[in-house]
Tab-separated table of C-alpha atoms (C1' of nucleotides) in Angstrom:
chain	number	residue	atom	x	y	z
A	1	MET	CA	0.000	0.000	0.000
A	2	LYS	CA	1.242	3.394	-1.009
A	3	LEU	CA	-0.466	6.585	0.078
A	4	THR	CA	-0.175	9.159	-2.701
A	5	VAL	CA	-0.245	12.907	-2.204
A	6	ARG	CA	-3.783	12.797	-3.479
A	7	GLY	CA	-4.819	10.362	-0.760
A	8	GLU	CA	-2.967	12.281	1.891
A	9	TYR	CA	-4.690	15.529	0.905
A	10	ALA	CA	-8.034	13.756	1.090
A	11	LEU	CA	-7.346	12.594	4.646
A	12	ARG	CA	-6.082	15.997	5.711
A	13	ALA	CA	-9.186	17.666	4.332
A	14	LEU	CA	-11.430	15.129	6.019
A	15	VAL	CA	-9.757	15.739	9.358
A	16	VAL	CA	-10.503	19.436	9.013
A	17	LEU	CA	-14.118	18.644	8.165
A	18	GLY	CA	-14.291	16.113	10.955
A	19	LEU	CA	-12.995	18.509	13.596
A	20	SER	CA	-15.725	21.026	12.814
A	21	TYR	CA	-18.434	18.481	12.138
A	22	SER	CA	-21.983	19.624	12.829
A	23	ALA	CA	-25.409	19.127	11.277
A	24	ASP	CA	-25.311	21.702	8.524
A	25	ALA	CA	-22.257	23.893	8.724
A	26	VAL	CA	-20.114	23.788	5.606
A	27	LEU	CA	-16.472	24.717	4.978
A	28	ARG	CA	-15.258	26.386	1.830
A	29	ILE	CA	-12.588	24.751	-0.305
A	30	GLN	CA	-10.480	27.851	-0.021
A	31	ALA	CA	-10.487	27.729	3.780
A	32	ILE	CA	-9.335	24.119	3.844
A	33	SER	CA	-6.836	24.757	1.099
A	34	GLU	CA	-5.227	27.646	2.979
A	35	GLN	CA	-5.175	25.930	6.329
A	36	GLN	CA	-3.562	22.797	4.934
A	37	ASN	CA	-1.266	24.080	2.169
A	38	ILE	CA	-3.162	22.199	-0.493
A	39	PRO	CA	-3.424	23.641	-4.018
A	40	LYS	CA	-7.003	24.845	-4.273
A	41	ARG	CA	-7.646	23.522	-7.735
A	42	PHE	CA	-6.364	20.106	-6.826
A	43	LEU	CA	-8.379	19.982	-3.622
A	44	GLU	CA	-11.466	20.842	-5.618
A	45	GLN	CA	-10.957	17.702	-7.677
A	46	ILE	CA	-10.301	15.594	-4.603
A	47	LEU	CA	-13.355	16.743	-2.664
A	48	ASN	CA	-15.455	16.100	-5.704
A	49	ASP	CA	-14.111	12.603	-5.798
A	50	LEU	CA	-14.893	12.116	-2.126
A	51	LYS	CA	-18.393	13.294	-2.883
A	52	SER	CA	-18.896	10.602	-5.490
A	53	ALA	CA	-17.701	8.153	-2.867
A	54	GLY	CA	-20.466	9.357	-0.566
A	55	VAL	CA	-18.031	10.574	2.065
A	56	VAL	CA	-18.837	14.272	1.816
A	57	THR	CA	-21.708	16.366	0.521
A	58	SER	CA	-21.656	19.896	-0.774
A	59	ARG	CA	-23.764	23.008	-1.043
A	60	ARG	CA	-23.331	25.198	-4.080
A	61	GLY	CA	-23.510	28.941	-4.489
A	62	VAL	CA	-22.103	31.823	-2.546
A	63	THR	CA	-22.762	30.302	0.874
A	64	GLY	CA	-21.578	26.940	-0.363
A	65	GLY	CA	-18.963	24.514	0.870
A	66	TYR	CA	-18.392	20.921	1.929
A	67	ARG	CA	-19.285	18.880	4.968
A	68	LEU	CA	-19.099	15.206	5.898
A	69	ALA	CA	-21.961	13.155	4.519
A	70	ARG	CA	-21.936	10.960	7.631
A	71	PRO	CA	-20.674	11.231	11.196
A	72	PRO	CA	-16.905	10.787	11.505
A	73	HIS	CA	-17.153	7.513	13.410
A	74	GLU	CA	-18.819	5.893	10.405
A	75	VAL	CA	-15.940	6.545	8.015
A	76	THR	CA	-12.867	4.313	8.130
A	77	LEU	CA	-9.484	5.232	6.728
A	78	ALA	CA	-9.588	2.048	4.676
A	79	THR	CA	-12.652	3.306	2.817
A	80	VAL	CA	-11.093	6.645	2.019
A	81	ILE	CA	-7.707	5.304	0.962
A	82	ARG	CA	-9.185	2.543	-1.160
A	83	HIS	CA	-11.261	5.101	-2.995
A	84	MET	CA	-8.442	7.552	-3.557
A	85	ASP	CA	-5.428	5.319	-4.071
A	86	GLY	CA	-6.773	1.850	-4.761
A	87	ALA	CA	-5.647	-1.414	-3.219
A	88	LEU	CA	-4.309	-1.666	0.319
A	89	ALA	CA	-2.416	-4.805	-0.657
A	90	PRO	CA	1.264	-4.506	-1.636
A	91	VAL	CA	0.665	-6.432	-4.863
A	92	SER	CA	-2.595	-6.684	-6.747
A	93	CYS	CA	-2.531	-10.482	-6.909
A	94	VAL	CA	-3.355	-10.575	-3.171
A	95	SER	CA	-5.928	-7.797	-3.258
A	96	GLU	CA	-9.562	-8.635	-2.581
A	97	ARG	CA	-11.171	-5.701	-4.367
A	98	PHE	CA	-8.479	-4.835	-6.913
A	99	TYR	CA	-7.309	-8.309	-7.805
A	100	GLU	CA	-5.205	-8.776	-10.924
A	101	LYS	CA	-3.480	-11.922	-12.046
A	102	CYS	CA	0.284	-11.810	-11.772
A	103	SER	CA	2.894	-13.309	-14.067
A	104	CYS	CA	4.201	-16.035	-11.784
A	105	PRO	CA	3.960	-19.616	-13.039
A	106	ASP	CA	1.354	-20.644	-10.467
A	107	GLU	CA	-0.274	-18.359	-7.929
A	108	ALA	CA	-1.375	-21.217	-5.724
A	109	LYS	CA	2.225	-22.340	-5.233
A	110	CYS	CA	3.659	-18.869	-4.840
A	111	GLY	CA	5.436	-18.345	-1.538
A	112	ILE	CA	5.803	-14.625	-2.039
A	113	ARG	CA	2.086	-14.357	-2.405
A	114	SER	CA	1.513	-15.969	0.979
A	115	VAL	CA	3.800	-13.468	2.687
A	116	MET	CA	2.170	-10.579	0.877
A	117	LYS	CA	-1.199	-11.787	2.068
A	118	GLU	CA	0.039	-11.460	5.619
A	119	VAL	CA	1.169	-7.928	4.923
A	120	ARG	CA	-2.175	-7.075	3.429
A	121	GLU	CA	-4.012	-8.502	6.441
A	122	ALA	CA	-1.907	-6.439	8.814
A	123	VAL	CA	-2.509	-3.220	6.905
A	124	VAL	CA	-6.219	-3.830	6.474
A	125	LYS	CA	-6.602	-4.635	10.148
A	126	ILE	CA	-5.240	-1.244	11.084
A	127	LEU	CA	-6.942	0.898	8.466
A	128	GLU	CA	-10.369	-0.689	8.757
A	129	ASN	CA	-10.319	-0.145	12.492
A	130	VAL	CA	-9.372	3.504	12.525
A	131	THR	CA	-12.294	5.832	11.904
A	132	LEU	CA	-12.195	9.471	10.989
A	133	ALA	CA	-13.504	10.224	14.501
A	134	GLN	CA	-10.528	8.419	16.046
A	135	LEU	CA	-8.170	10.219	13.727
A	136	CYS	CA	-9.644	13.545	14.836
A	137	GLU	CA	-9.206	12.494	18.467
A	138	ARG	CA	-5.537	11.828	17.833
A	139	VAL	CA	-5.154	15.238	16.294
A	140	LYS	CA	-6.841	16.941	19.237
A	141	LEU	CA	-4.605	15.006	21.594
A	142	LEU	CA	-1.435	15.882	19.707
A	143	GLN	CA	-2.408	19.517	19.480
A	144	GLY	CA	-3.525	19.485	23.105
A	145	VAL	CA	-0.106	18.315	24.224
A	146	GLN	CA	1.453	21.168	22.335
A	147	ALA	CA	-1.037	23.631	23.820
A	148	ASN	CA	-0.212	22.488	27.360
A	149	ILE	CA	3.470	22.973	26.768
A	150	LEU	CA	2.667	26.496	25.728
A	151	ASP	CA	0.525	26.998	28.833
A	152	TYR	CA	3.442	26.053	31.020
A	153	ALA	CA	5.687	28.380	29.091
A	154	ILE	CA	3.332	31.264	29.849
B	1	MET	CA	4.663	-0.092	0.710
B	2	LYS	CA	4.189	-1.114	-2.871
B	3	LEU	CA	5.975	-4.070	-4.389
B	4	THR	CA	6.806	-3.312	-8.012
B	5	VAL	CA	7.253	-5.917	-10.719
B	6	ARG	CA	10.958	-5.302	-10.375
B	7	GLY	CA	10.899	-6.200	-6.694
B	8	GLU	CA	8.699	-9.198	-7.312
B	9	TYR	CA	11.057	-10.519	-9.987
B	10	ALA	CA	13.947	-10.094	-7.576
B	11	LEU	CA	12.191	-12.168	-4.934
B	12	ARG	CA	11.187	-14.825	-7.428
B	13	ALA	CA	14.753	-15.122	-8.673
B	14	LEU	CA	16.085	-15.306	-5.138
B	15	VAL	CA	13.692	-18.114	-4.292
B	16	VAL	CA	15.040	-20.093	-7.238
B	17	LEU	CA	18.593	-19.430	-6.086
B	18	GLY	CA	17.639	-20.241	-2.509
B	19	LEU	CA	16.064	-23.572	-3.384
B	20	SER	CA	19.230	-24.761	-5.084
B	21	TYR	CA	21.610	-23.103	-2.669
B	22	SER	CA	24.987	-24.805	-2.236
B	23	ALA	CA	28.574	-23.751	-1.739
B	24	ASP	CA	29.579	-22.969	-5.292
B	25	ALA	CA	26.928	-24.032	-7.764
B	26	VAL	CA	25.712	-21.176	-9.923
B	27	LEU	CA	22.555	-20.705	-11.977
B	28	ARG	CA	22.475	-18.963	-15.329
B	29	ILE	CA	20.236	-15.964	-15.886
B	30	GLN	CA	18.612	-17.745	-18.779
B	31	ALA	CA	17.600	-20.706	-16.646
B	32	ILE	CA	15.945	-18.501	-14.036
B	33	SER	CA	14.384	-16.349	-16.689
B	34	GLU	CA	12.775	-19.310	-18.432
B	35	GLN	CA	11.584	-20.999	-15.273
B	36	GLN	CA	9.962	-17.829	-13.970
B	37	ASN	CA	8.680	-16.055	-17.090
B	38	ILE	CA	10.923	-13.076	-16.498
B	39	PRO	CA	12.330	-11.104	-19.472
B	40	LYS	CA	15.984	-12.088	-19.615
B	41	ARG	CA	17.353	-8.623	-20.179
B	42	PHE	CA	15.347	-7.187	-17.336
B	43	LEU	CA	16.400	-9.960	-14.989
B	44	GLU	CA	20.012	-9.283	-15.909
B	45	GLN	CA	19.610	-5.746	-14.631
B	46	ILE	CA	17.861	-6.907	-11.476
B	47	LEU	CA	20.432	-9.530	-10.542
B	48	ASN	CA	23.163	-7.002	-11.105
B	49	ASP	CA	21.394	-4.720	-8.711
B	50	LEU	CA	21.089	-7.490	-6.138
B	51	LYS	CA	24.802	-8.037	-6.552
B	52	SER	CA	25.570	-4.443	-5.635
B	53	ALA	CA	23.393	-4.984	-2.576
B	54	GLY	CA	25.605	-7.891	-1.576
B	55	VAL	CA	22.755	-10.387	-1.804
B	56	VAL	CA	24.129	-12.433	-4.689
B	57	THR	CA	27.508	-12.995	-6.273
B	58	SER	CA	28.320	-13.994	-9.805
B	59	ARG	CA	30.836	-15.865	-11.892
B	60	ARG	CA	31.526	-14.683	-15.409
B	61	GLY	CA	32.401	-16.585	-18.498
B	62	VAL	CA	31.031	-19.671	-20.093
B	63	THR	CA	30.514	-21.536	-16.824
B	64	GLY	CA	29.174	-18.398	-15.212
B	65	GLY	CA	25.996	-17.649	-13.352
B	66	TYR	CA	24.652	-16.348	-10.069
B	67	ARG	CA	24.393	-17.694	-6.551
B	68	LEU	CA	23.434	-16.296	-3.161
B	69	ALA	CA	26.238	-14.387	-1.501
B	70	ARG	CA	25.078	-15.606	1.887
B	71	PRO	CA	22.970	-18.461	3.236
B	72	PRO	CA	19.224	-17.943	2.741
B	73	HIS	CA	18.498	-17.608	6.461
B	74	GLU	CA	20.651	-14.483	6.597
B	75	VAL	CA	18.652	-12.551	4.025
B	76	THR	CA	15.374	-10.927	5.055
B	77	LEU	CA	12.643	-9.878	2.660
B	78	ALA	CA	12.834	-6.391	4.142
B	79	THR	CA	16.435	-6.047	2.951
B	80	VAL	CA	15.615	-7.127	-0.569
B	81	ILE	CA	12.480	-5.042	-0.970
B	82	ARG	CA	14.065	-1.932	0.522
B	83	HIS	CA	16.896	-2.242	-1.955
B	84	MET	CA	14.705	-2.817	-4.983
B	85	ASP	CA	11.662	-0.684	-4.266
B	86	GLY	CA	12.647	1.678	-1.481
B	87	ALA	CA	10.704	2.502	1.649
B	88	LEU	CA	8.450	-0.016	3.370
B	89	ALA	CA	6.454	2.862	4.873
B	90	PRO	CA	3.262	3.965	3.123
B	91	VAL	CA	4.419	7.595	3.110
B	92	SER	CA	7.998	8.788	3.179
B	93	CYS	CA	7.450	11.131	6.128
B	94	VAL	CA	7.229	8.072	8.408
B	95	SER	CA	10.096	6.175	6.829
B	96	GLU	CA	13.262	5.607	8.846
B	97	ARG	CA	15.665	5.141	5.943
B	98	PHE	CA	13.908	7.033	3.177
B	99	TYR	CA	12.550	9.938	5.179
B	100	GLU	CA	11.320	13.001	3.320
B	101	LYS	CA	9.536	15.959	4.800
B	102	CYS	CA	5.892	16.205	3.856
B	103	SER	CA	3.801	19.272	3.145
B	104	CYS	CA	1.563	19.202	6.202
B	105	PRO	CA	1.641	22.255	8.489
B	106	ASP	CA	3.298	20.417	11.379
B	107	GLU	CA	4.499	16.820	11.319
B	108	ALA	CA	4.568	16.564	15.096
B	109	LYS	CA	0.856	17.301	15.317
B	110	CYS	CA	-0.154	15.186	12.343
B	111	GLY	CA	-2.653	12.485	13.212
B	112	ILE	CA	-2.365	10.786	9.849
B	113	ARG	CA	1.320	10.412	10.422
B	114	SER	CA	0.754	8.534	13.676
B	115	VAL	CA	-1.548	6.040	11.962
B	116	MET	CA	0.897	5.590	9.107
B	117	LYS	CA	3.623	4.874	11.625
B	118	GLU	CA	1.537	2.001	12.916
B	119	VAL	CA	1.126	0.682	9.408
B	120	ARG	CA	4.830	0.916	8.810
B	121	GLU	CA	5.583	-0.933	12.059
B	122	ALA	CA	3.224	-3.736	11.105
B	123	VAL	CA	4.760	-4.152	7.669
B	124	VAL	CA	8.336	-3.977	8.924
B	125	LYS	CA	7.611	-6.495	11.639
B	126	ILE	CA	6.529	-9.042	9.051
B	127	LEU	CA	9.145	-8.419	6.388
B	128	GLU	CA	12.113	-8.198	8.733
B	129	ASN	CA	11.150	-11.511	10.268
B	130	VAL	CA	10.753	-13.513	7.106
B	131	THR	CA	14.024	-14.758	5.682
B	132	LEU	CA	14.687	-16.133	2.254
B	133	ALA	CA	15.102	-19.552	3.869
B	134	GLN	CA	11.619	-19.358	5.347
B	135	LEU	CA	10.234	-18.209	2.032
B	136	CYS	CA	11.817	-21.232	0.356
B	137	GLU	CA	10.281	-23.484	3.005
B	138	ARG	CA	6.857	-22.087	2.219
B	139	VAL	CA	7.387	-22.763	-1.447
B	140	LYS	CA	8.453	-26.345	-0.805
B	141	LEU	CA	5.416	-26.814	1.390
B	142	LEU	CA	3.025	-25.371	-1.160
B	143	GLN	CA	4.518	-27.417	-3.968
B	144	GLY	CA	4.563	-30.487	-1.746
B	145	VAL	CA	0.843	-30.203	-1.146
B	146	GLN	CA	0.239	-30.017	-4.859
B	147	ALA	CA	2.505	-33.001	-5.471
B	148	ASN	CA	0.556	-35.114	-2.986
B	149	ILE	CA	-2.716	-34.257	-4.644
B	150	LEU	CA	-1.213	-35.474	-7.874
B	151	ASP	CA	0.002	-38.673	-6.200
B	152	TYR	CA	-3.525	-39.440	-5.099
B	153	ALA	CA	-4.798	-38.733	-8.567
B	154	ILE	CA	-2.435	-41.339	-9.977
C	1	DA	C1'	40.451	-18.155	-31.126
C	2	DG	C1'	35.552	-18.718	-30.198
C	3	DA	C1'	31.450	-19.210	-27.817
C	4	DA	C1'	28.832	-18.487	-23.840
C	5	DT	C1'	28.274	-15.973	-20.082
C	6	DC	C1'	28.030	-11.783	-17.092
C	7	DC	C1'	28.709	-6.306	-17.100
C	8	DC	C1'	27.596	-1.477	-17.924
C	9	DC	C1'	25.107	2.315	-19.433
C	10	DA	C1'	21.959	4.558	-22.226
C	11	DC	C1'	17.488	4.813	-24.126
C	12	DT	C1'	12.412	4.423	-24.986
C	13	DG	C1'	7.341	3.942	-24.647
C	14	DA	C1'	3.657	3.875	-21.624
C	15	DA	C1'	1.394	4.817	-17.545
C	16	DA	C1'	0.666	7.229	-13.215
C	17	DC	C1'	0.852	11.479	-10.707
C	18	DA	C1'	0.225	16.193	-9.413
C	19	DA	C1'	-1.456	19.770	-10.782
C	20	DT	C1'	-3.739	23.491	-13.778
C	21	DC	C1'	-7.093	25.515	-17.114
C	22	DA	C1'	-11.390	26.693	-19.147
C	23	DA	C1'	-15.985	27.128	-19.196
C	24	DG	C1'	-19.872	25.944	-17.026
C	25	DT	C1'	-24.103	25.942	-13.048
C	26	DT	C1'	-26.002	27.236	-8.648
C	27	DT	C1'	-27.021	30.322	-4.949
C	28	DA	C1'	-27.537	34.366	-1.959
C	29	DA	C1'	-27.147	39.091	-1.523
C	30	DG	C1'	-27.210	43.893	-3.071
D	1	DC	C1'	-32.115	40.797	-11.724
D	2	DT	C1'	-27.457	41.256	-11.887
D	3	DT	C1'	-23.343	39.865	-9.912
D	4	DA	C1'	-19.942	37.594	-7.316
D	5	DA	C1'	-18.655	33.680	-4.867
D	6	DA	C1'	-18.880	29.300	-4.548
D	7	DC	C1'	-19.111	24.340	-6.499
D	8	DT	C1'	-19.015	21.160	-11.320
D	9	DT	C1'	-17.152	18.952	-15.163
D	10	DG	C1'	-13.899	17.534	-18.326
D	11	DA	C1'	-9.770	18.314	-20.688
D	12	DT	C1'	-4.853	19.218	-20.725
D	13	DT	C1'	-0.073	19.521	-19.315
D	14	DG	C1'	4.528	18.655	-17.366
D	15	DT	C1'	7.070	15.451	-14.585
D	16	DT	C1'	8.400	11.263	-12.810
D	17	DT	C1'	8.371	6.346	-12.388
D	18	DC	C1'	8.122	1.855	-14.410
D	19	DA	C1'	9.054	-1.948	-17.324
D	20	DG	C1'	11.598	-3.337	-20.702
D	21	DT	C1'	15.171	-3.089	-24.737
D	22	DG	C1'	19.545	-2.340	-27.094
D	23	DG	C1'	24.442	-2.115	-28.076
D	24	DG	C1'	28.740	-2.960	-27.076
D	25	DG	C1'	32.383	-4.611	-23.677
D	26	DA	C1'	34.787	-7.872	-20.356
D	27	DT	C1'	35.623	-12.581	-18.671
D	28	DT	C1'	36.227	-17.386	-18.697
D	29	DC	C1'	36.274	-22.104	-20.220
D	30	DT	C1'	37.178	-25.192	-24.157
DNA sequence: AGAATCCCCACTGAAACAATCAAGTTTAAG
DNA sequence: CTTAAACTTGATTGTTTCAGTGGGGATTCT
């Protein structure tokens, strides 16, 4: 599994949306783009893609913007990454959803394949069990730690 | 971590070399290439690369060929894959050996990064603990099972 | 010498990646 | 009812990576 810049931007944007999640408040692309150093035009494309995945919804027009389509605890990182970057498996011949035949003489007898399956399992286990809500919690915690250090300094 | 075709070919070739490992017998590129459906010219390049990594050695000339530079139980998959395909981490900002700064506002406060570190740990734990010898064992086992099925059929 | 093998380095064609551009449509406010 | 600020859609571009090829050179046995 390789997380591309595209996938990373998607996660970063979703964290921002997750942190300010509420019934019907929306965030503008520009706001997210500025806060996260993401090229606006590129982010536009990415959020649109997340929309087609049913992860976010949008409102158009001058008061428009994006918000999560569902509460953060219902979105797993696995879902997001699979949609943006494809397979979680290190090679497609061990992928469940993005399977492709490989060139080895016989997949059933392939030792490499069995190791790669283990790797895939390990990755999937982590990413399917971390939700956007948990990711946001981590962020709050990390930023909280920093804030406390500052408090002491003052 | 993404295993490229290049890395996969390397592992496949090493399994062949591992299975017939002995003090000074060598295998020709052509033999490996034919057995494994790997383009000869490409394999040439790959084995040369593995040589510079100290994984294999070669003998030139008409009786030439390749063999493992060290016994199979001393070579981990992590070593091979890192040399062929680079970082095991899903993003380079969490890689130990291939670290590169990422574009997020503050790495220390990045929640995504902390999840990706977990993924990296999981992958490394597997690949650093599987040696070429163990991989060869798996292959023998898998092929053995097939052989038995055939025996019954006869 | 000659044939078979490894060695080295450059090159190419295709695909993936990271953007960017252009020309819409929708919406609220003035 | 016009306009500006937002999202929408689809194409395009420049760069890098990937997989594979090609040509010529060095080495070693016979």
